[in-house]
mmCIF file of C-alpha atoms in Angstrom:
data_model
loop_
_atom_site.group_PDB
_atom_site.id
_atom_site.type_symbol
_atom_site.label_atom_id
_atom_site.label_comp_id
_atom_site.label_asym_id
_atom_site.label_seq_id
_atom_site.Cartn_x
_atom_site.Cartn_y
_atom_site.Cartn_z
ATOM 1 C CA MET A 1 307.135 23.335 194.808
ATOM 2 C CA LEU A 2 305.392 20.858 192.331
ATOM 3 C CA VAL A 3 303.721 18.712 195.034
ATOM 4 C CA SER A 4 302.145 21.711 196.539
ATOM 5 C CA ARG A 5 300.969 23.122 193.241
ATOM 6 C CA THR A 6 299.546 19.707 192.082
ATOM 7 C CA VAL A 7 297.512 19.206 195.205
ATOM 8 C CA HIS A 8 296.199 22.856 195.060
ATOM 9 C CA TRP A 9 295.237 22.363 191.464
ATOM 10 C CA LEU A 10 293.086 19.416 192.415
ATOM 11 C CA PHE A 11 291.030 21.381 194.732
ATOM 12 C CA ALA A 12 290.933 24.623 192.616
ATOM 13 C CA ASP A 13 289.642 22.633 189.682
ATOM 14 C CA ALA A 14 286.912 20.970 191.909
ATOM 15 C CA ALA A 15 285.974 24.540 193.017
ATOM 16 C CA GLY A 16 285.550 25.544 189.284
ATOM 17 C CA LEU A 17 288.718 27.609 188.859
ATOM 18 C CA ALA A 18 290.045 27.406 185.352
ATOM 19 C CA GLY A 19 293.700 26.405 184.946
ATOM 20 C CA ASP A 20 296.036 23.852 183.509
ATOM 21 C CA PRO A 21 297.466 21.150 185.718
ATOM 22 C CA PRO A 22 301.198 21.275 186.485
ATOM 23 C CA ALA A 23 303.154 18.727 184.581
ATOM 24 C CA TRP A 24 305.361 16.170 186.240
ATOM 25 C CA PRO A 25 308.720 15.867 184.461
ATOM 26 C CA SER A 26 310.008 12.351 183.962
ATOM 27 C CA SER A 27 312.936 13.052 186.178
ATOM 28 C CA LEU A 28 310.529 13.271 189.229
ATOM 29 C CA SER A 29 308.736 10.057 188.476
ATOM 30 C CA GLY A 30 309.760 6.881 190.017
ATOM 31 C CA PRO A 31 308.809 3.900 192.129
ATOM 32 C CA PRO A 32 306.310 4.321 195.033
ATOM 33 C CA GLY A 33 309.042 5.071 197.576
ATOM 34 C CA HIS A 34 310.572 7.764 195.302
ATOM 35 C CA ARG A 35 310.858 11.058 197.268
ATOM 36 C CA PRO A 36 308.561 13.271 195.223
ATOM 37 C CA VAL A 37 306.001 10.523 194.825
ATOM 38 C CA GLN A 38 306.005 9.944 198.572
ATOM 39 C CA LEU A 39 305.605 13.599 199.231
ATOM 40 C CA LEU A 40 302.660 13.765 197.073
ATOM 41 C CA ARG A 41 301.063 10.800 198.827
ATOM 42 C CA GLU A 42 301.619 12.515 202.228
ATOM 43 C CA ALA A 43 300.084 15.784 200.952
ATOM 44 C CA LEU A 44 297.074 13.954 199.550
ATOM 45 C CA ASP A 45 296.635 12.130 202.858
ATOM 46 C CA LEU A 46 296.791 15.418 204.768
ATOM 47 C CA HIS A 47 294.446 17.421 202.520
ATOM 48 C CA ARG A 48 292.176 14.438 201.658
ATOM 49 C CA GLY A 49 292.720 14.866 198.051
ATOM 50 C CA TRP A 50 292.505 11.234 196.829
ATOM 51 C CA PRO A 51 288.962 11.241 195.677
ATOM 52 C CA LEU A 52 289.659 14.339 193.463
ATOM 53 C CA LEU A 53 292.794 12.833 192.037
ATOM 54 C CA ALA A 54 290.796 9.706 191.123
ATOM 55 C CA ARG A 55 288.760 11.761 188.722
ATOM 56 C CA ARG A 56 291.769 13.857 187.443
ATOM 57 C CA GLY A 57 294.874 11.697 187.424
ATOM 58 C CA GLY A 58 294.790 11.253 183.722
ATOM 59 C CA ARG A 59 294.814 15.024 183.136
ATOM 60 C CA ILE A 60 298.120 15.543 184.974
ATOM 61 C CA PRO A 61 300.946 15.218 182.452
ATOM 62 C CA GLY A 62 303.723 12.801 183.609
ATOM 63 C CA LEU A 63 301.956 11.809 186.810
ATOM 64 C CA PRO A 64 303.190 8.406 187.953
ATOM 65 C CA VAL A 65 300.621 5.797 186.946
ATOM 66 C CA GLU A 66 300.986 4.132 190.384
ATOM 67 C CA ILE A 67 299.554 7.219 191.982
ATOM 68 C CA SER A 68 296.595 7.437 189.648
ATOM 69 C CA ALA A 69 295.867 3.708 190.202
ATOM 70 C CA GLU A 70 296.172 4.141 193.980
ATOM 71 C CA ALA A 71 293.636 7.061 193.870
ATOM 72 C CA VAL A 72 291.066 4.980 191.950
ATOM 73 C CA SER A 73 291.482 2.057 194.348
ATOM 74 C CA ARG A 74 291.043 4.383 197.335
ATOM 75 C CA ARG A 75 287.802 5.864 195.829
ATOM 76 C CA GLN A 76 286.457 2.456 195.332
ATOM 77 C CA ARG A 77 287.089 1.480 199.002
ATOM 78 C CA ALA A 78 285.610 4.854 200.073
ATOM 79 C CA VAL A 79 282.400 4.136 198.308
ATOM 80 C CA MET A 80 281.958 0.858 200.166
ATOM 81 C CA GLU A 81 282.918 2.723 203.523
ATOM 82 C CA HIS A 82 280.322 5.293 202.719
ATOM 83 C CA LEU A 83 277.615 2.697 202.336
ATOM 84 C CA VAL A 84 278.332 1.417 205.790
ATOM 85 C CA VAL A 85 278.321 4.917 207.363
ATOM 86 C CA GLU A 86 275.027 5.717 205.514
ATOM 87 C CA ASN A 87 273.414 2.618 206.930
ATOM 88 C CA ASP A 88 274.508 3.624 210.327
ATOM 89 C CA LEU A 89 273.197 7.178 209.831
ATOM 90 C CA ALA A 90 269.759 5.586 208.880
ATOM 91 C CA MET A 91 269.979 3.687 212.164
ATOM 92 C CA VAL A 92 270.672 6.934 214.072
ATOM 93 C CA ALA A 93 267.810 8.762 212.329
ATOM 94 C CA GLU A 94 265.426 5.959 213.011
ATOM 95 C CA THR A 95 266.495 5.807 216.641
ATOM 96 C CA PHE A 96 266.347 9.423 217.394
ATOM 97 C CA ASP A 97 263.213 10.058 215.600
ATOM 98 C CA ALA A 98 261.456 7.174 217.405
ATOM 99 C CA ALA A 99 262.678 8.757 220.720
ATOM 100 C CA GLY A 100 261.355 12.200 219.892
ATOM 101 C CA LEU A 101 264.867 13.669 220.013
ATOM 102 C CA ALA A 102 265.870 16.890 218.142
ATOM 103 C CA TRP A 103 269.094 16.273 216.360
ATOM 104 C CA ALA A 104 271.182 17.240 213.298
ATOM 105 C CA CYS A 105 273.672 15.532 211.160
ATOM 106 C CA LEU A 106 276.974 17.556 210.743
ATOM 107 C CA LYS A 107 279.434 17.529 207.879
ATOM 108 C CA GLY A 108 280.211 14.016 206.532
ATOM 109 C CA PRO A 109 277.276 12.657 204.427
ATOM 110 C CA VAL A 110 275.535 16.087 204.240
ATOM 111 C CA LEU A 111 278.653 17.714 202.760
ATOM 112 C CA ASP A 112 279.200 14.740 200.495
ATOM 113 C CA GLU A 113 275.749 15.372 199.084
ATOM 114 C CA ALA A 114 276.855 18.924 198.044
ATOM 115 C CA TYR A 115 279.957 17.331 196.434
ATOM 116 C CA ARG A 116 277.918 14.725 194.499
ATOM 117 C CA ARG A 117 275.776 17.468 192.984
ATOM 118 C CA ARG A 118 278.889 18.657 191.305
ATOM 119 C CA GLY A 119 280.110 15.239 190.277
ATOM 120 C CA GLU A 120 282.648 15.078 193.002
ATOM 121 C CA SER A 121 282.939 12.931 196.158
ATOM 122 C CA ARG A 122 284.249 13.772 199.585
ATOM 123 C CA SER A 123 286.086 11.360 201.874
ATOM 124 C CA TYR A 124 284.677 10.716 205.360
ATOM 125 C CA GLY A 125 284.691 7.756 207.612
ATOM 126 C CA ASP A 126 282.667 8.786 210.766
ATOM 127 C CA LEU A 127 279.415 10.417 211.709
ATOM 128 C CA ASP A 128 278.993 13.649 213.535
ATOM 129 C CA VAL A 129 275.711 14.200 215.268
ATOM 130 C CA LEU A 130 274.442 17.072 217.416
ATOM 131 C CA VAL A 131 271.815 16.906 220.168
ATOM 132 C CA ALA A 132 270.871 19.377 222.844
ATOM 133 C CA PRO A 133 272.624 18.863 226.251
ATOM 134 C CA GLY A 134 269.433 18.153 227.992
ATOM 135 C CA SER A 135 268.972 15.233 225.532
ATOM 136 C CA PHE A 136 272.464 13.938 225.567
ATOM 137 C CA HIS A 137 271.952 11.153 228.196
ATOM 138 C CA ALA A 138 268.737 10.106 226.462
ATOM 139 C CA ALA A 139 270.562 10.042 223.104
ATOM 140 C CA LEU A 140 273.323 7.751 224.603
ATOM 141 C CA THR A 141 270.687 5.456 226.116
ATOM 142 C CA ALA A 142 268.706 5.146 222.840
ATOM 143 C CA LEU A 143 271.774 4.286 220.874
ATOM 144 C CA GLY A 144 273.011 1.937 223.468
ATOM 145 C CA GLU A 145 269.825 0.037 223.054
ATOM 146 C CA ARG A 146 270.769 -0.392 219.383
ATOM 147 C CA GLY A 147 274.159 -1.902 220.265
ATOM 148 C CA VAL A 148 276.177 1.376 220.019
ATOM 149 C CA GLY A 149 278.869 1.411 222.661
ATOM 150 C CA LEU A 150 280.953 4.200 224.236
ATOM 151 C CA ARG A 151 284.444 4.315 222.643
ATOM 152 C CA ASP A 152 285.978 6.849 224.970
ATOM 153 C CA ARG A 153 287.251 5.172 228.102
ATOM 154 C CA ASN A 154 288.897 8.073 230.002
ATOM 155 C CA TRP A 155 285.992 8.799 232.207
ATOM 156 C CA ARG A 156 288.047 10.681 234.698
ATOM 157 C CA LEU A 157 289.215 13.075 231.981
ATOM 158 C CA MET A 158 285.616 13.560 230.900
ATOM 159 C CA ARG A 159 284.646 14.493 234.434
ATOM 160 C CA GLU A 160 287.562 16.898 234.665
ATOM 161 C CA GLN A 161 287.432 18.544 231.173
ATOM 162 C CA VAL A 162 283.705 18.158 230.264
ATOM 163 C CA PRO A 163 284.276 17.720 226.493
ATOM 164 C CA GLY A 164 281.558 18.772 224.125
ATOM 165 C CA GLU A 165 281.312 15.392 222.433
ATOM 166 C CA VAL A 166 281.966 11.659 223.035
ATOM 167 C CA ASP A 167 283.113 8.931 220.567
ATOM 168 C CA LEU A 168 280.746 5.932 220.097
ATOM 169 C CA LEU A 169 281.216 2.810 218.078
ATOM 170 C CA THR A 170 278.481 0.963 216.216
ATOM 171 C CA GLY A 171 278.197 -2.691 215.462
ATOM 172 C CA ARG A 172 279.486 -1.996 211.874
ATOM 173 C CA ARG A 173 282.526 -0.263 213.452
ATOM 174 C CA THR A 174 281.529 3.281 212.436
ATOM 175 C CA VAL A 175 282.680 5.940 214.825
ATOM 176 C CA ILE A 176 279.852 8.350 215.849
ATOM 177 C CA ASP A 177 280.915 11.659 217.349
ATOM 178 C CA LEU A 178 277.965 12.569 219.476
ATOM 179 C CA HIS A 179 278.104 16.244 220.204
ATOM 180 C CA TRP A 180 276.101 18.196 222.765
ATOM 181 C CA SER A 181 278.052 21.284 221.722
ATOM 182 C CA LEU A 182 279.855 22.351 218.552
ATOM 183 C CA VAL A 183 282.927 23.298 220.724
ATOM 184 C CA ASN A 184 284.676 20.478 222.361
ATOM 185 C CA GLN A 185 287.138 22.305 224.703
ATOM 186 C CA SER A 186 285.412 23.681 227.739
ATOM 187 C CA ALA A 187 287.726 26.808 228.018
ATOM 188 C CA ARG A 188 286.966 27.839 224.463
ATOM 189 C CA ARG A 189 283.279 26.977 224.880
ATOM 190 C CA SER A 190 283.041 29.443 227.777
ATOM 191 C CA ARG A 191 284.147 32.261 225.536
ATOM 192 C CA LEU A 192 281.777 31.426 222.671
ATOM 193 C CA ARG A 193 277.964 31.543 222.412
ATOM 194 C CA LEU A 194 276.573 28.484 220.570
ATOM 195 C CA PRO A 195 273.341 27.214 222.222
ATOM 196 C CA SER A 196 272.731 23.847 220.762
ATOM 197 C CA ALA A 197 268.996 23.973 221.285
ATOM 198 C CA ASP A 198 268.848 27.212 219.180
ATOM 199 C CA LEU A 199 270.792 25.590 216.344
ATOM 200 C CA LEU A 200 268.485 22.551 216.364
ATOM 201 C CA SER A 201 265.443 24.808 216.265
ATOM 202 C CA ARG A 202 266.713 26.342 213.001
ATOM 203 C CA ALA A 203 267.708 22.983 211.477
ATOM 204 C CA VAL A 204 266.556 22.224 207.977
ATOM 205 C CA ARG A 205 266.138 18.786 206.237
ATOM 206 C CA VAL A 206 268.208 17.651 203.330
ATOM 207 C CA ASP A 207 267.384 14.473 201.349
ATOM 208 C CA LEU A 208 270.380 12.243 201.118
ATOM 209 C CA GLY A 209 268.486 9.633 199.091
ATOM 210 C CA GLY A 210 269.278 5.890 199.307
ATOM 211 C CA VAL A 211 268.768 4.124 202.605
ATOM 212 C CA VAL A 212 268.980 7.434 204.504
ATOM 213 C CA GLY A 213 266.410 9.841 203.122
ATOM 214 C CA PRO A 214 265.759 13.183 204.509
ATOM 215 C CA VAL A 215 267.797 14.071 207.718
ATOM 216 C CA PRO A 216 268.010 17.266 209.755
ATOM 217 C CA THR A 217 271.142 19.508 209.433
ATOM 218 C CA LEU A 218 272.174 22.935 210.371
ATOM 219 C CA SER A 219 270.556 25.870 208.521
ATOM 220 C CA PRO A 220 272.938 27.258 205.627
ATOM 221 C CA PRO A 221 274.206 30.198 207.691
ATOM 222 C CA ASP A 222 274.759 28.061 210.736
ATOM 223 C CA ALA A 223 276.402 25.386 208.701
ATOM 224 C CA LEU A 224 278.787 27.751 206.913
ATOM 225 C CA VAL A 225 279.876 29.422 210.200
ATOM 226 C CA HIS A 226 280.208 25.955 211.804
ATOM 227 C CA LEU A 227 282.640 24.926 208.959
ATOM 228 C CA CYS A 228 284.708 28.058 209.504
ATOM 229 C CA LEU A 229 284.796 27.316 213.223
ATOM 230 C CA HIS A 230 285.809 23.844 212.688
ATOM 231 C CA ALA A 231 288.441 24.669 210.154
ATOM 232 C CA ALA A 232 289.930 27.464 212.219
ATOM 233 C CA ALA A 233 289.989 25.354 215.338
ATOM 234 C CA SER A 234 292.078 22.724 213.538
ATOM 235 C CA GLY A 235 294.485 25.240 211.817
ATOM 236 C CA GLY A 236 292.591 26.176 208.751
ATOM 237 C CA MET A 237 295.206 24.664 206.406
ATOM 238 C CA LYS A 238 293.557 21.591 204.846
ATOM 239 C CA LEU A 239 292.342 22.210 201.395
ATOM 240 C CA THR A 240 289.341 19.811 201.949
ATOM 241 C CA TRP A 241 288.124 22.314 204.729
ATOM 242 C CA LEU A 242 288.419 25.250 202.302
ATOM 243 C CA LEU A 243 286.642 23.385 199.482
ATOM 244 C CA ASP A 244 283.780 22.536 202.112
ATOM 245 C CA VAL A 245 283.566 26.266 202.755
ATOM 246 C CA THR A 246 283.706 27.175 199.109
ATOM 247 C CA LEU A 247 280.810 24.955 198.130
ATOM 248 C CA ALA A 248 278.649 26.015 201.122
ATOM 249 C CA ALA A 249 279.504 29.689 200.153
ATOM 250 C CA SER A 250 278.292 28.867 196.540
ATOM 251 C CA ASP A 251 274.711 28.305 197.602
ATOM 252 C CA PRO A 252 272.789 31.005 195.551
ATOM 253 C CA ASP A 253 270.158 31.211 198.379
ATOM 254 C CA LEU A 254 272.744 31.860 201.149
ATOM 255 C CA ASP A 255 271.813 34.951 203.131
ATOM 256 C CA TRP A 256 275.162 36.686 203.740
ATOM 257 C CA ASP A 257 273.761 39.230 206.150
ATOM 258 C CA GLU A 258 272.426 36.399 208.317
ATOM 259 C CA THR A 259 275.687 34.526 208.053
ATOM 260 C CA ALA A 260 277.505 37.563 209.376
ATOM 261 C CA ARG A 261 275.018 38.016 212.245
ATOM 262 C CA THR A 262 275.378 34.369 213.115
ATOM 263 C CA ALA A 263 279.331 34.679 213.257
ATOM 264 C CA ARG A 264 278.953 37.704 215.559
ATOM 265 C CA ALA A 265 276.369 36.037 217.622
ATOM 266 C CA TRP A 266 278.640 33.059 218.176
ATOM 267 C CA GLY A 267 281.625 35.255 218.853
ATOM 268 C CA THR A 268 283.596 33.658 215.943
ATOM 269 C CA GLU A 269 283.674 36.643 213.589
ATOM 270 C CA ARG A 270 287.541 36.668 213.383
ATOM 271 C CA ALA A 271 287.738 33.033 212.674
ATOM 272 C CA THR A 272 284.822 33.123 210.217
ATOM 273 C CA ALA A 273 286.551 36.008 208.290
ATOM 274 C CA LEU A 274 289.875 34.286 208.309
ATOM 275 C CA VAL A 275 288.585 31.033 206.837
ATOM 276 C CA LEU A 276 286.337 32.738 204.332
ATOM 277 C CA GLY A 277 289.285 34.895 203.199
ATOM 278 C CA ARG A 278 291.441 31.773 202.843
ATOM 279 C CA ALA A 279 288.709 30.100 200.771
ATOM 280 C CA ALA A 280 288.161 33.043 198.515
ATOM 281 C CA ARG A 281 292.030 33.655 198.047
ATOM 282 C CA HIS A 282 292.982 30.076 197.261
ATOM 283 C CA LEU A 283 289.835 28.466 195.779
ATOM 284 C CA GLY A 284 287.794 31.391 194.506
ATOM 285 C CA ALA A 285 284.934 31.045 196.998
ATOM 286 C CA PRO A 286 282.267 33.630 196.098
ATOM 287 C CA VAL A 287 282.563 35.529 199.385
ATOM 288 C CA PRO A 288 281.493 39.194 199.397
ATOM 289 C CA ARG A 289 284.516 41.216 200.311
ATOM 290 C CA ALA A 290 282.392 43.493 202.458
ATOM 291 C CA THR A 291 281.314 40.645 204.635
ATOM 292 C CA VAL A 292 284.964 39.545 205.295
ATOM 293 C CA ARG A 293 285.983 43.147 205.889
ATOM 294 C CA ALA A 294 283.020 43.785 208.228
ATOM 295 C CA LEU A 295 283.860 40.496 210.287
ATOM 296 C CA GLN A 296 287.664 41.296 210.493
ATOM 297 C CA GLY A 297 287.056 44.773 211.900
ATOM 298 C CA HIS A 298 290.086 46.837 212.265
ATOM 299 C CA SER A 299 292.379 44.409 214.133
ATOM 300 C CA GLY A 300 294.740 43.672 211.326
ATOM 301 C CA TRP A 301 293.945 39.928 211.133
ATOM 302 C CA GLY A 302 293.587 39.974 207.300
ATOM 303 C CA VAL A 303 296.946 41.583 206.785
ATOM 304 C CA ALA A 304 298.580 39.115 209.178
ATOM 305 C CA ASP A 305 296.887 36.070 207.497
ATOM 306 C CA ALA A 306 298.077 37.174 204.044
ATOM 307 C CA ALA A 307 301.613 37.495 205.392
ATOM 308 C CA VAL A 308 301.734 34.000 206.723
ATOM 309 C CA GLN A 309 300.505 32.453 203.539
ATOM 310 C CA THR A 310 303.375 33.205 201.130
ATOM 311 C CA SER A 311 305.213 29.852 201.434
ATOM 312 C CA ALA A 312 305.775 27.729 198.446
ATOM 313 C CA ALA A 313 305.041 24.621 200.461
ATOM 314 C CA LEU A 314 301.557 26.029 201.513
ATOM 315 C CA TRP A 315 299.703 22.874 200.327
ATOM 316 C CA SER A 316 302.399 20.322 200.885
ATOM 317 C CA ALA A 317 302.278 17.674 203.689
ATOM 318 C CA THR A 318 303.908 20.175 206.020
ATOM 319 C CA PRO A 319 302.145 23.644 205.698
ATOM 320 C CA PRO A 320 303.781 26.437 207.701
ATOM 321 C CA ALA A 321 303.041 26.370 211.344
ATOM 322 C CA SER A 322 302.414 30.154 211.566
ATOM 323 C CA ALA A 323 299.306 29.798 209.392
ATOM 324 C CA ARG A 324 297.882 27.084 211.617
ATOM 325 C CA HIS A 325 298.665 29.047 214.786
ATOM 326 C CA LEU A 326 296.994 32.192 213.391
ATOM 327 C CA ALA A 327 293.860 30.329 212.518
ATOM 328 C CA ARG A 328 293.600 28.716 215.977
ATOM 329 C CA GLY A 329 294.399 32.028 217.530
ATOM 330 C CA SER A 330 291.563 33.734 215.831
ATOM 331 C CA LEU A 331 289.342 31.910 218.321
ATOM 332 C CA GLU A 332 291.322 33.091 221.292
ATOM 333 C CA SER A 333 292.661 36.663 221.590
ATOM 334 C CA ASP A 334 293.842 39.633 219.698
ATOM 335 C CA ASN A 335 297.228 39.197 221.236
ATOM 336 C CA VAL A 336 297.883 36.121 218.983
ATOM 337 C CA VAL A 337 299.539 38.227 216.253
ATOM 338 C CA ARG A 338 301.952 39.735 218.810
ATOM 339 C CA MET A 339 302.660 36.278 220.227
ATOM 340 C CA LEU A 340 303.522 34.878 216.870
ATOM 341 C CA LEU A 341 305.905 37.614 216.101
ATOM 342 C CA ALA A 342 307.609 37.017 219.500
ATOM 343 C CA ARG A 343 307.832 33.246 218.687
ATOM 344 C CA ALA A 344 309.343 33.951 215.206
ATOM 345 C CA ARG A 345 312.020 36.146 216.917
ATOM 346 C CA ARG A 346 312.862 33.388 219.359
ATOM 347 C CA ARG A 347 313.228 30.855 216.653
ATOM 348 C CA MET A 348 315.663 33.173 214.789
ATOM 349 C CA THR A 349 318.055 32.560 217.656
ATOM 350 C CA ASP A 350 316.968 29.053 218.320
ATOM 351 C CA PRO A 351 315.917 27.373 215.060
ATOM 352 C CA THR A 352 315.779 23.844 216.448
ATOM 353 C CA PRO A 353 312.443 22.282 215.151
ATOM 354 C CA ARG A 354 310.044 21.005 217.846
ATOM 355 C CA GLU A 355 308.004 18.095 217.124
ATOM 356 C CA PRO A 356 304.340 18.484 218.270
ATOM 357 C CA PHE A 357 303.230 16.138 220.991
ATOM 358 C CA VAL A 358 300.058 14.041 220.192
ATOM 359 C CA PRO A 359 298.939 11.709 222.952
ATOM 360 C CA GLY A 360 298.306 8.260 221.834
ATOM 361 C CA PRO A 361 295.798 5.754 223.344
ATOM 362 C CA THR A 362 298.329 4.573 225.985
ATOM 363 C CA HIS A 363 298.775 8.213 227.288
ATOM 364 C CA PRO A 364 296.615 9.319 230.264
ATOM 365 C CA GLY A 365 295.671 12.465 228.263
ATOM 366 C CA SER A 366 293.992 10.475 225.556
ATOM 367 C CA ALA A 367 290.191 9.980 225.613
ATOM 368 C CA LEU A 368 290.828 6.225 224.709
ATOM 369 C CA TYR A 369 292.980 5.710 227.806
ATOM 370 C CA PRO A 370 291.023 3.648 230.305
ATOM 371 C CA SER A 371 290.724 5.766 233.512
ATOM 372 C CA GLY A 372 288.179 6.621 236.064
ATOM 373 C CA THR A 373 285.083 4.930 237.545
ATOM 374 C CA PRO A 374 281.446 4.768 236.478
ATOM 375 C CA GLU A 375 280.835 7.518 239.041
ATOM 376 C CA ASP A 376 282.987 9.813 236.948
ATOM 377 C CA LEU A 377 281.032 8.986 233.837
ATOM 378 C CA THR A 378 277.821 9.569 235.767
ATOM 379 C CA HIS A 379 279.024 12.954 237.023
ATOM 380 C CA TYR A 380 279.901 13.953 233.471
ATOM 381 C CA LEU A 381 276.485 13.079 232.174
ATOM 382 C CA ARG A 382 274.766 14.994 234.964
ATOM 383 C CA THR A 383 276.977 18.022 234.310
ATOM 384 C CA VAL A 384 275.960 18.042 230.546
ATOM 385 C CA THR A 385 272.315 17.538 231.388
ATOM 386 C CA ALA A 386 272.435 20.375 233.748
ATOM 387 C CA MET A 387 273.810 22.689 230.900
ATOM 388 C CA GLY A 388 270.466 22.205 229.128
ATOM 389 C CA THR A 389 268.786 24.098 231.815
ATOM 390 C CA ARG A 390 270.910 27.164 231.760
#
């Protein structure tokens, strides 16, 4: 499928893989609403490929000029958005450092710095920040004094589910995901082992330049395993995640033995192996095969993952659901492969597609749905603080 091959080429080229871009025949070009053009736009949205296309649109023979122009326009807007986010990151750094709080910036601007060193840019529109659970309430209070408000309104849900992060909103309208854990879901968090205080004790500083300067972030092994965890938990089928992993794995100073030990210590060895394998297979990530095999063990996950990634539409706007389910399942149970096979057999007798349900802000299951009382919020904060003493 041409759309899938085009999007994959953008990321493969950014990763340093040699290869000619696919040509778009004139029969597939057309106005903005033309079907192939719209499919390409949707795929670029899903995989966050617009910044890469902005640099490469002129190299794709026959690509509609409207798409190239849109990519350049989006990149220009992204640059302005990044400046706003960077100013808010500088505010967070100043606030937490003045309060004596240990913290780390995750993904976003830190990853974009790695992209910029290669002449690329990465899209992001929010900030992810980690603090220890024992410092979570103090971090909220310190940011509140700088005019940062709580965006999440479903305090009843927060009390019941104890999420590992909350959404905040700055005066510049930047969303800050303030984490006290790298795992948001409490059920999954109970199966994994990721003490935030330990992660922060190993944090390193990276100089982002400009108004931000040096900020703390996860150590290289922790950062790579976190990228794999995040990708797997979200389905592992966005090329931007695999490129993040590829660039992190390309660090010549990365200690692969320590990376494998980290994955095992967290309990995420299957997920780490699966995402590293996908990054190596599709973007040429320099991942030692011995590391992937050791993390996979003898459970057959590598074989299963290769089997679900044969679709021609792998990098379209609608990648195969089986590949997403397998990635998420790598964080759950060895029974996932068996369950996926059973589901495939059911769909052979009932092929009716089922639309996924995503709760919107008016649904009681949404974090943005106003529900609960200040007492619920206080109970949530006390629960999180108590976790810092365990």
